[in-house]
Coordinates of C-alpha atoms in Angstrom, one line a residue:
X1 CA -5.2 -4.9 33.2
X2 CA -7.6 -1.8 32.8
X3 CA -6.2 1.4 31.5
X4 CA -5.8 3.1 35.2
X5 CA -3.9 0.3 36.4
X6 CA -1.2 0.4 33.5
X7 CA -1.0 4.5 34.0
X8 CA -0.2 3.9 37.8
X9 CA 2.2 1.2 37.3
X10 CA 3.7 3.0 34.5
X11 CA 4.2 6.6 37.1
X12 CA 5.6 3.7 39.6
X13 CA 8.7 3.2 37.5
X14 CA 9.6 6.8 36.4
X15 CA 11.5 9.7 38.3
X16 CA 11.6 13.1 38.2
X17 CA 15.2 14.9 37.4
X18 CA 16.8 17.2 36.3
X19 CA 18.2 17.9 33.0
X20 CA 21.9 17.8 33.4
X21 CA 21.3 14.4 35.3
X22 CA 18.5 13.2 32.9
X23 CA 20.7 12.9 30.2
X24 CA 23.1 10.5 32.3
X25 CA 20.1 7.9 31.6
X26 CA 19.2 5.4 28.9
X27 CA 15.9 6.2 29.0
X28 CA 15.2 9.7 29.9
X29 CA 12.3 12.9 28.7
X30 CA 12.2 16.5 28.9
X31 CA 9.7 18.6 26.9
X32 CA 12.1 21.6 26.7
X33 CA 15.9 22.1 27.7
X34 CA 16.6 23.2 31.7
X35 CA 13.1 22.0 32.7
X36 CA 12.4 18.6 35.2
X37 CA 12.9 15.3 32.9
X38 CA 11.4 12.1 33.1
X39 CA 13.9 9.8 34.2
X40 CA 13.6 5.4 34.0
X41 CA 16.6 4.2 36.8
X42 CA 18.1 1.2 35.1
X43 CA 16.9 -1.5 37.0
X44 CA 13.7 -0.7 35.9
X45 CA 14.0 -0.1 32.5
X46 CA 13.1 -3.6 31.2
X47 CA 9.7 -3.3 33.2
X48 CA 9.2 -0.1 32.1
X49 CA 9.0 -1.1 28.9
X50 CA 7.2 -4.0 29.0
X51 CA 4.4 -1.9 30.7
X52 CA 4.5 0.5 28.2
X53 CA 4.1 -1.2 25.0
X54 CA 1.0 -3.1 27.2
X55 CA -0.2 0.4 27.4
X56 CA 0.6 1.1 23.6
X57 CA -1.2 -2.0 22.7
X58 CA -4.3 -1.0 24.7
X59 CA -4.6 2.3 23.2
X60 CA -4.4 1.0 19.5
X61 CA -6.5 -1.9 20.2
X62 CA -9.3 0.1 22.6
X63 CA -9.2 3.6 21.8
X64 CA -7.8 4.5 18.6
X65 CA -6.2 3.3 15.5
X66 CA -5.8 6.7 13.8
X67 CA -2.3 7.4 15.7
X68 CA 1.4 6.3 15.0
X69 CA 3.5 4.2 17.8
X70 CA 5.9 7.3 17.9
X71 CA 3.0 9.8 18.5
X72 CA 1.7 7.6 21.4
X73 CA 4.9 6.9 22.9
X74 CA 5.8 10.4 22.8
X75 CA 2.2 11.6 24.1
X76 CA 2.7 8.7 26.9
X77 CA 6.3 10.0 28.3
X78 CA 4.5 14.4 28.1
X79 CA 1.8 13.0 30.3
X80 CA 3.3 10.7 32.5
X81 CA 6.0 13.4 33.4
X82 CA 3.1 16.2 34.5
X83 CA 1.4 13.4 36.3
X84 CA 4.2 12.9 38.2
X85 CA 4.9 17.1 38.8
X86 CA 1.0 17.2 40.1
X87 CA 1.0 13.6 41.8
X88 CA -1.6 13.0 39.9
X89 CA -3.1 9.1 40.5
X90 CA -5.2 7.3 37.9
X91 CA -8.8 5.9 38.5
X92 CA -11.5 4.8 36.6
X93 CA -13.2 8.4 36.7
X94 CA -10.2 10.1 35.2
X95 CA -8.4 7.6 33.3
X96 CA -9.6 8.7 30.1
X97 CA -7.9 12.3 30.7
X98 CA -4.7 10.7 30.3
X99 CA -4.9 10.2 26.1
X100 CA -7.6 13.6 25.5
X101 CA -4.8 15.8 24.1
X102 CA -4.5 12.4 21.3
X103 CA -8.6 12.0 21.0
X104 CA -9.8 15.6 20.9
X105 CA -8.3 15.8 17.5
X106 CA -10.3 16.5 14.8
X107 CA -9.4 14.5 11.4
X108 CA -8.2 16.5 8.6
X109 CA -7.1 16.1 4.9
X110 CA -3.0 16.1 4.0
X111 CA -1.6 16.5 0.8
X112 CA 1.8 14.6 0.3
X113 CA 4.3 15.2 -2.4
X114 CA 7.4 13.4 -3.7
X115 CA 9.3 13.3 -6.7
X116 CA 8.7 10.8 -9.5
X117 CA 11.1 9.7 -12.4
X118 CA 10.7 7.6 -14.9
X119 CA 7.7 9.1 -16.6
X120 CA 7.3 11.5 -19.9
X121 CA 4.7 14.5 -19.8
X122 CA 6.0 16.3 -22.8
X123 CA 3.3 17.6 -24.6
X124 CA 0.7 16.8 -21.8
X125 CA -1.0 19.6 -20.2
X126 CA 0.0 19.5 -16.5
X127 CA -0.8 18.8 -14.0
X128 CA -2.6 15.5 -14.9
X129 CA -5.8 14.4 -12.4
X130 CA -6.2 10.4 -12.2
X131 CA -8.7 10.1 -9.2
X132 CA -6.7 11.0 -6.1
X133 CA -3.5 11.0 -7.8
X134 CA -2.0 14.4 -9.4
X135 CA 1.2 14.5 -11.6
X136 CA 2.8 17.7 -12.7
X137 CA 6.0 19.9 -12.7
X138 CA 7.1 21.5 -9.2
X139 CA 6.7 24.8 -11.4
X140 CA 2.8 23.7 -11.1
X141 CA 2.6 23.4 -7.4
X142 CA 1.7 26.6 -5.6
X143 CA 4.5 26.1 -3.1
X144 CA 7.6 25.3 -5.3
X145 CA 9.8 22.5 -3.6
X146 CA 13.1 23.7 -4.4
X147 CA 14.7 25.4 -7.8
X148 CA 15.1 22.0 -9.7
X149 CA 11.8 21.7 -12.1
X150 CA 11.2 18.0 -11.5
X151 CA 8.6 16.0 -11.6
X152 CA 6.5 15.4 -8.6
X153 CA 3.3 12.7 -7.9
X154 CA 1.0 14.2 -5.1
X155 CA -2.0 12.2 -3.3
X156 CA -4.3 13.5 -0.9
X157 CA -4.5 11.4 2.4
X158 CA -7.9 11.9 4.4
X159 CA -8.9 11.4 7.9
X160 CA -5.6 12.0 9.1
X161 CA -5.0 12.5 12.9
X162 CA -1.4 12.5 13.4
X163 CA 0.9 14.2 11.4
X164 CA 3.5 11.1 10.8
X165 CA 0.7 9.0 9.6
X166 CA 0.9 10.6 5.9
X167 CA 4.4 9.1 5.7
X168 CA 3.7 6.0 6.8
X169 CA 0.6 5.6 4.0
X170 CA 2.2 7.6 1.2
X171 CA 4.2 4.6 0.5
X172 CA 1.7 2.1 -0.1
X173 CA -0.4 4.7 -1.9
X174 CA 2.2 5.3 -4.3
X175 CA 2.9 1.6 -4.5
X176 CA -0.4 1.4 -6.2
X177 CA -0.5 4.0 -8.0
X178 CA 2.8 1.9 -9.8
X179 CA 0.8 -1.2 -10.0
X180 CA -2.6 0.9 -11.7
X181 CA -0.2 2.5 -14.2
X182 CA 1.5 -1.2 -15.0
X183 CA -2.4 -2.6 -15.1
X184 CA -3.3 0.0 -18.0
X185 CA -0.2 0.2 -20.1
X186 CA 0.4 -3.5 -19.7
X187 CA 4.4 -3.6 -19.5
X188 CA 4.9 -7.1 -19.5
X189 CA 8.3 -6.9 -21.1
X190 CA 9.1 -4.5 -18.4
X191 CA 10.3 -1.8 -21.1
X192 CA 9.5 0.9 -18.3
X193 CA 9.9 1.4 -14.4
X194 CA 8.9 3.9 -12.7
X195 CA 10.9 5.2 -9.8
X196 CA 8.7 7.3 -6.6
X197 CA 11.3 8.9 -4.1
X198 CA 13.8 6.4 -3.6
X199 CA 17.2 5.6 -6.1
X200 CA 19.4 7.9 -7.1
X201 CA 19.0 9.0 -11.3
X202 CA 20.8 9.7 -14.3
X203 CA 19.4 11.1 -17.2
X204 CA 21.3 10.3 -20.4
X205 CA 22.0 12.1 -23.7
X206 CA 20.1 9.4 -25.5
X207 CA 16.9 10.1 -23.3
X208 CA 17.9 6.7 -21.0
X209 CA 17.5 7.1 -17.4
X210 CA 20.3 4.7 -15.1
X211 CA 19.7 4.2 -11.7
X212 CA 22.7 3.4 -9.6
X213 CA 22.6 2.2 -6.0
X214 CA 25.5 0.6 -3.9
X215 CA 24.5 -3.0 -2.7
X216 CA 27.6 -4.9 -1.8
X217 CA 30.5 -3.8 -0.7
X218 CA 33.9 -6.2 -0.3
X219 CA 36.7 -6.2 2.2
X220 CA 39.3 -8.8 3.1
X221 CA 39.9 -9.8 6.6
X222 CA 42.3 -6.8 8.0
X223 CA 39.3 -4.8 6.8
X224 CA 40.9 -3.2 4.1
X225 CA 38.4 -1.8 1.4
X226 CA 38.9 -3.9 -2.2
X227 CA 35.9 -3.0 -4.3
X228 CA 32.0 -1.7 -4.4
X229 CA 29.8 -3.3 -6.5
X230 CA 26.9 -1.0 -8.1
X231 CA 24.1 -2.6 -9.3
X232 CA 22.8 -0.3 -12.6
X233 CA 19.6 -0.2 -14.5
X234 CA 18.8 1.6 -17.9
X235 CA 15.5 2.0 -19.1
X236 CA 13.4 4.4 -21.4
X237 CA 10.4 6.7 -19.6
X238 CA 6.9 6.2 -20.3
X239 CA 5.3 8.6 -22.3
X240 CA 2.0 10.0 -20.4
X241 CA 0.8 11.5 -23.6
X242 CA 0.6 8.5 -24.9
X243 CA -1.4 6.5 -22.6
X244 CA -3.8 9.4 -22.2
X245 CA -4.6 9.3 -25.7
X246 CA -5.4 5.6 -25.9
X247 CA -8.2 3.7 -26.1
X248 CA -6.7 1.8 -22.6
X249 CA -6.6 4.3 -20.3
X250 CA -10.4 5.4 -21.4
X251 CA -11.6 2.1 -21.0
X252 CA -9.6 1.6 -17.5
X253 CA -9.8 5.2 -16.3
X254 CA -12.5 4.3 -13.9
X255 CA -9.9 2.3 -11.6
X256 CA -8.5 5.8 -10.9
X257 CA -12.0 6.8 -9.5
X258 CA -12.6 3.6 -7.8
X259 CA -9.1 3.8 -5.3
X260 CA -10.0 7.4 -4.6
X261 CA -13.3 6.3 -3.6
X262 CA -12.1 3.5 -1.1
X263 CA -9.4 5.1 0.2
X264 CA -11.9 8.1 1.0
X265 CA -14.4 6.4 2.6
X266 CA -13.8 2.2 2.8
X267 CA -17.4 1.7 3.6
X268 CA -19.0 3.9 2.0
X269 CA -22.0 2.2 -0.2
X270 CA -21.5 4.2 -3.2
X271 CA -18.8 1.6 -5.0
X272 CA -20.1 -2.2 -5.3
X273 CA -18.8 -5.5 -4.6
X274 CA -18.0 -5.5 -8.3
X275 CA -15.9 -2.4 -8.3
X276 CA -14.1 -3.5 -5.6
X277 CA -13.2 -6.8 -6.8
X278 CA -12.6 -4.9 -10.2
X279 CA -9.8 -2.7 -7.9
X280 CA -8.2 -5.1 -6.1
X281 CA -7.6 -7.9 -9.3
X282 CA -6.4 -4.6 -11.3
X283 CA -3.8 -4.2 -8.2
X284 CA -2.7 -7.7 -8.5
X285 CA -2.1 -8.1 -11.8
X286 CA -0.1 -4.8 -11.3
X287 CA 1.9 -6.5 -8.6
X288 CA 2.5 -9.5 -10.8
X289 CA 3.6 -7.4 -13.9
X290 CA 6.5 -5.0 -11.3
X291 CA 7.5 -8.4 -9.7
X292 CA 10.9 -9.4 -11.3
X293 CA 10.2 -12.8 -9.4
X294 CA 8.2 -15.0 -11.9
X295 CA 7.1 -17.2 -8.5
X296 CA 5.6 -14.2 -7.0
X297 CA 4.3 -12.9 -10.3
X298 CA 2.2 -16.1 -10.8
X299 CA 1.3 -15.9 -7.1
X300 CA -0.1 -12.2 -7.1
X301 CA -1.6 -13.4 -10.9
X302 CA -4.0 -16.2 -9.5
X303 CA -4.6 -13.7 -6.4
X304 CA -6.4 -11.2 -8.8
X305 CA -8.8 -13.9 -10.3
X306 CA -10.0 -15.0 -6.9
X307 CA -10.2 -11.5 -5.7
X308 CA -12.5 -10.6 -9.4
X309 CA -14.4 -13.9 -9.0
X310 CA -14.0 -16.0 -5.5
X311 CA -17.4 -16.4 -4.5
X312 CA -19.2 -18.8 -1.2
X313 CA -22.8 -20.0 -2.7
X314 CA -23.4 -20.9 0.9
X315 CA -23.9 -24.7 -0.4
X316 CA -22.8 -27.9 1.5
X317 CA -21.8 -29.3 -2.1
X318 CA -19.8 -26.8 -4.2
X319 CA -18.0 -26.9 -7.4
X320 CA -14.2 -26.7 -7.1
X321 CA -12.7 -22.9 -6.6
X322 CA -11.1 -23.5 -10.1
X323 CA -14.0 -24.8 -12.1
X324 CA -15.9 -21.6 -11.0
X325 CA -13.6 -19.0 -11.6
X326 CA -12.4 -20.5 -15.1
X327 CA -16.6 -20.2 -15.7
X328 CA -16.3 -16.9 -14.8
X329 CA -13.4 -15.5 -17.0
X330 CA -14.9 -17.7 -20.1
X331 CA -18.5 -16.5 -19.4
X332 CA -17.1 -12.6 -19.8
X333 CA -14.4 -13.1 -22.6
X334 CA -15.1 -15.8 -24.0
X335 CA -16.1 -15.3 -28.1
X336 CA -17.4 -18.8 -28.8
X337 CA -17.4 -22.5 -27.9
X338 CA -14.4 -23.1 -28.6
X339 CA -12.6 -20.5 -27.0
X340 CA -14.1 -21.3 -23.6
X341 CA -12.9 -24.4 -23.2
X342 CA -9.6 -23.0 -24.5
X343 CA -10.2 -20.7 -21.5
X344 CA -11.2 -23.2 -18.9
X345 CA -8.5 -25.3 -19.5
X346 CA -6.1 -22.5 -19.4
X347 CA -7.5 -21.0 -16.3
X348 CA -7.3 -25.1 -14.4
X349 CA -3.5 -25.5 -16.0
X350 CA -2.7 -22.3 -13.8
X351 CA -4.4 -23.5 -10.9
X352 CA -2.1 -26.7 -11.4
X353 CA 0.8 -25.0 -12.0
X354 CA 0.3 -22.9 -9.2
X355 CA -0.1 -25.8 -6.8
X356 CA 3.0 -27.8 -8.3
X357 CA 4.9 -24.3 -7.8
X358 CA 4.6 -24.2 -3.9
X359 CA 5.3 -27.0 -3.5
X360 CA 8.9 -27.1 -5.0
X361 CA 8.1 -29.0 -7.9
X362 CA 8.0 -26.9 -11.2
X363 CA 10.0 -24.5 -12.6
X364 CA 8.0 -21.1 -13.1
X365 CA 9.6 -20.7 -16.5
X366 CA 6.7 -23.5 -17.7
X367 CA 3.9 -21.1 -16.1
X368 CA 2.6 -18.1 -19.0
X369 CA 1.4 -16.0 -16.4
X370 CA 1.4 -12.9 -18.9
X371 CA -1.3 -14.9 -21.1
X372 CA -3.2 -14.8 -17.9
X373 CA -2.8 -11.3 -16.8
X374 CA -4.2 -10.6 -20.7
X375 CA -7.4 -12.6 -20.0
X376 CA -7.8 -10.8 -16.5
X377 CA -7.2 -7.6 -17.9
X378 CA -9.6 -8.1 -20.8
X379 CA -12.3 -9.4 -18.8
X380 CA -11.9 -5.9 -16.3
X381 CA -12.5 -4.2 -19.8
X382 CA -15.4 -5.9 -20.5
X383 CA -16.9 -5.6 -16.7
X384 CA -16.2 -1.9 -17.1
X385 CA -17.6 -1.2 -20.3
X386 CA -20.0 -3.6 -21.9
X387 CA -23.6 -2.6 -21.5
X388 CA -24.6 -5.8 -20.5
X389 CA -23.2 -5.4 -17.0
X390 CA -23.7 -2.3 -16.2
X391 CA -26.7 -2.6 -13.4
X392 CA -24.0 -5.5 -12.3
X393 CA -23.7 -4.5 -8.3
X394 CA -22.5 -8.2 -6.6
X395 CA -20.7 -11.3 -7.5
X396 CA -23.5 -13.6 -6.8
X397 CA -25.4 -11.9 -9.8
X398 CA -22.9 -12.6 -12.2
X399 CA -23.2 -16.1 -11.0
X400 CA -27.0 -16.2 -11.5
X401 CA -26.3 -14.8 -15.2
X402 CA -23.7 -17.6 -15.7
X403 CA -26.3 -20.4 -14.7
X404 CA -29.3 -18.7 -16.8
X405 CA -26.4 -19.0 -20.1
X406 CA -26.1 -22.7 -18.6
X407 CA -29.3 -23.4 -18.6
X408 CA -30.3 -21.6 -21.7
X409 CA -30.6 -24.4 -24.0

């Protein structure tokens, strides 16, 4: 159906009321208290919606991507109630009227702020930049949230058209922001965790922090309440002043630059296939060091060397997937003979353990994954700060520099 079409269906299964009836229906709209309401008689209501997640779907798919399913919904239900006032009917010429007040707006940049725990910046001069990422005290911010001087973690969020939108990303943004950190300290043990916005904290005399959350709770059959159980976790917080001051976080610091970058501007030209494989591997490993699942840690851990080194020569014959990456990580990291093939036959035993994993027949306590995430995470180093790849812009030219060593004999 064309976009007219779903507007006049749409105004075919509303009604106009008023408010003290309005609010007798399931599904009922009024803009402001005592004015006419949009009404949806309950023998309609199952059409109704039907039609208007159609129309929902059609927006998102046809005209914009930039909005939330509550902004739309809630744009839908101001306009279909004033085209029903002015008996307004929907055509080809003015069907695009219906969504202006959603495309006339201009994109803008939103800062969002939430508290983090978890993390030491004693010592540290705050607030601390690390690409789009900022992490102070709330005395630091110009607007104080609240009297309590904790500490918060503050992104920037561009091209933002709808104001619930920031929510909706912060999460993922702060998600990697978690998995960067765990990249560049590389907390395998998991000594630390770091805790954005969401568990309730206790900080103890012997500088431990607990988190507490209620999971399960148990009753017997006449309902009667027998016992909670709380699930607690103690652990010690990072030290920022540490990491800044080590030779890690200057040799990784780049990765910082590289998510602000993409999440800027996703296409723009100035970061290269290499930096962007370099990003996304660093957020895997990341992911594979947080997981407490060792399955899903080995998962997200052979994700990251196919994201660094996964590469389509555009042959009808081709080397196996696993035989080119292991050439890849032994090419970089690799000091001499010997430990390349240690390397290649590393990187293979992964692939196979990997493969026996899904399919129900190993035990992930045989896989080292961590030895894995090491060789990754040295390679990164390497691709970041040896000379010797620094005019390196694609993936294919690293493969023409691995067949020239090949061939160099």
């Amino acid at each position: 159906m064309q976009l007219y079409e779903l507007l006049n269906e749409l105004l075919s299964l509303i009604d106009l009321s008023s408010f003290d009836k309005a609010i007798k229906s399931k599904i009922f709209f009024r803009p402001y208290r005592d004015q006419t309401s949009l009404i949806v008689i309950d023998q309609k209501i199952t059409e109704y919606k039907k039609v208007k997640n159609n129309l929902i779907k059609y927006f998102t798919q046809n005209i914009s991507s930039n909005f939330t399913e509550e902004t739309i919904d809630d744009c839908i239900k101001r306009n279909l109630l004033s085209a029903k006032i002015n008996n307004v009917l929907y055509t080809i010429k003015n069907q695009e009227d219906f969504f202006k007040n959603l495309t006339s707006i201009e994109p803008s940049t939103m800062q969002i702020i939430t508290r983090i725990e978890g993390i030491s910046l004693e010592n540290c001069q705050t607030p601390i930049q690390m690409g789009c990422f900022e992490m102070g005290y709330n005395h630091d911010l110009p607007e104080k949230l609240g009297k309590e001087n904790f500490l918060y973690l503050k992104t920037n969020i561009t091209h933002i058209y709808d104001y619930n939108m920031p929510f909706k990303k912060a999460s993922a943004y702060f998600l990697d922001f978690n998995r960067l950190l765990l990249f560049i300290t590389k907390d395998i043990s998991h000594n630390y965790n770091i805790l954005i916005n969401n568990l309730f904290c206790i900080i103890n005399n012997d500088n431990l922090i607990t988190t507490q959350f209620c999971e399960y709770y148990l009753y017997d059959l006449k309902w009667n309440n027998i016992a909670a159980c709380y699930h607690s976790n103690s652990f010690r917080p990072f030290d920022m002043n540490i990491l800044l001051s080590s030779s890690n976080y200057t040799q990784l610091n780049d990765l910082w630059n590289f998510y602000q970058q993409i999440k800027n501007n996703p296409k723009s030209s100035k970061i290269t296939d290499i930096q962007k494989r370099i990003l996304s591997a660093s957020l895997a490993v990341g992911e594979s060091i947080r997981s407490e699942d060792e399955k899903n840690s080995l998962i997200y851990t052979c994700i990251a060397i196919e994201a660094l080194f996964s590469f389509d020569e555009g042959q009808l014959f081709q080397r196996s997937i696993t035989d080119k990456l292991s050439d890849c990580l032994a090419f970089i990291i690799g000091k001499d003979l010997k430990h390349r093939k240690e390397i290649i036959k590393f990187t293979k035993e992964i692939y196979k353990a990997r493969s026996a994993l899904v399919h129900g027949s190993l035990s992930s306590k045989n896989i080292d994954f961590h030895r894995m995430n090491t060789l990754l995470r040295d390679a990164i180093i390497e691709l970041l700060n040896n000379p010797k790849y620094k005019s390196l812009k694609t993936i294919n030219q690293l493969y023409d520099m691995i067949t020239d060593a090949k061939l160099s004999y």
